[in-house]
Amino acid sequence: MAKERKSAISPKRHEDYPEWYQQVVKNADLAESSPVRGCMVIKPWGYALWENIRTELDIMFKATGHVNAYFPLFIPLSYLQKEADHVDGFAKECAVVTHHRLEADADGKLVPAGELEEPLVVRPTSETIIGETYSKWVQSYRDLPILINQWANVVRWEMRPRIFLRTTEFLWQEGHTVHETKDEAWDETVKMLEVYKTFAEEYMAMPVITGEKTTEERFPGAENTLCIEAMMQDRKALQAGTSHFLGQNFAKSADIAFQNREGQRVHAWTTSWGVSTRLIGGMIMTHGDDDGFIVPPRLAPKHIVILPIIRDDKDAETVLSYCEKLKIELEDVNFNRVPVRVELDNRDLNAGEKGWSWVKKGAPIRLEIGMRDIESDSVFMGRRDQQGKSGMPRAQFVADVAGILGEIQDNLFKKALAYREEHTKNIDDLSKFADFFTPENPEKPETHGGFALSHWCTNPNCENKINADLSVTIRCIPSSSDNEEQGKCIVCGEKSPQRVIFAKAY
RNA sequence: CGGGGUGUAGCGCAGCCUGGUAGCGCGCUUCGUUCGGGACGAAGAGGUCCUGGGUUCAAUUCCCAGCACCCCGACCA
């Protein structure tokens, strides 16, 4: 009937991508902005998603030998000062606690009192305080390795916050490990990057490119930063996780040293690695469509939502008890090692409105159950990765449900991968490169560009020129071995050892 | 820190120029008709008009100051 299908989210992606993103966050009931600038309230649907991310990653961390611990929120200012590059990198975005008491002034207003002798910094990341702690723990090579992760919040006073993508306070995990040798620390750095890649691709259904950062983009204080980068639907890159090889920099500044097997006192080698609630933003922008969010089944707070359709009050009990039974039956099935998560939505709402609320939230499967279905012992299913709805025998659905969820998971990944490949180009000519990254209408930039695989001579000047001219940065030097052809730098024409990924970034 | 803008009901806004102490849409409550693609009608509830000062018989409206937030830039491992 309708000429163009009405979409649940307005504007659509192609009309105004940043606004679409904000609307999805809101309509999917994931989070909202708070009275505190740059800080968000994560709502139950969004937080459940984070809990699932945490649960699955935690299993992977434990499986690779790590344990969890917890370190303080506050860092003495002097600690942060010990690593010079680290200071430069974070000093501009630190929240500082200078007082520890409030007193009423003459007008009855509360004012800070009780000035601290040494200000405390709210952790922007915990290398320094953890390093100081580790220095006491490490005496002998027998104390190594230390393989610890912490789940925490951190604060970075960013100039321009974006919900989930760059908030002032965010939730994350940070792994901090100490090793006896350089090789072992490097292996750890690589291993955790692989964990992130596996998680991103198999759980978030978000294809990522692994590689290393250029000097310019490196973590302050790191010798090398490895990263996973994903392409969003506006073709910008999102750094989704980083794993840092810290060399002996932090070990030296915090004096993490031990007696080695030869009896000499030497500094240890450390790593750190983290992912944050930014991953949620990544999933929204990877999978979301014009009807809202689409949650990858493996991380979905609810896999299946049952929507009872009651047309006549006298049928209410029949329908609801059938739905209850179906729910129990489905919860007996396992998907990805855990029981299928089922929500029976019996809120007293208009059926259409109720159904759409779950579409916008991105629940993988919706089941509409009314007298018609009960009489034919079937279910009426809507899949979030497909349009339309269809009926199928109840028993068949129960038998197939894990397979259907797996299929949705696979479809999301394949679709995202195809999108990325479609918009990744080898470019060897600077003017073509510029065209690729220049919007047709600068007033209202449309979705354009993508990942450009181009040669780079490794000189930071060339990298900076591209950034200054086009706001394009080197996202990573890909680690895949099929990328070792030599060529000429896209900027200066000098010899280049390999192609790197250029893109606009979040 | 520069440049611009906005503060009025839970949310989004109008009213202000041309002062007379408030209105619209959504949401919310109740009732009825609806309900498998987002409903409709009726009746309701809900406001220190950002704060302080000034002008005035009278300020949401005009003037001054302050605060907060938003957008653009700078900045963003």
Coordinates of C-alpha atoms in Angstrom, one line a residue, chain A residues 39 46 71 83 100 104 119 149 157-158 168 193 217 245 262 285 316 338 349 352 411 452 480:
Chain A
C39 CA 28.5 11.5 30.9
G46 CA 22.3 -1.1 27.1
F71 CA 43.0 -0.8 41.8
E83 CA 56.4 8.8 32.4
H100 CA 38.2 16.5 50.3
A104 CA 28.8 26.2 53.8
P119 CA 46.1 16.6 44.1
N149 CA 42.9 -7.5 34.3
W157 CA 37.8 15.0 30.0
E158 CA 37.1 15.0 26.2
T168 CA 33.8 11.6 29.7
L193 CA 44.9 -8.5 20.2
E217 CA 48.7 7.4 16.8
F245 CA 53.6 -3.3 24.1
E262 CA 71.6 -14.9 36.4
M285 CA 26.9 1.6 13.7
A316 CA -6.2 -13.9 27.6
V338 CA 23.9 -20.6 27.5
L349 CA 0.3 -1.8 25.2
G352 CA 1.9 -2.7 17.0
N411 CA 24.3 -13.0 8.4
A452 CA 42.0 3.5 1.3
S480 CA 48.2 -9.5 7.4

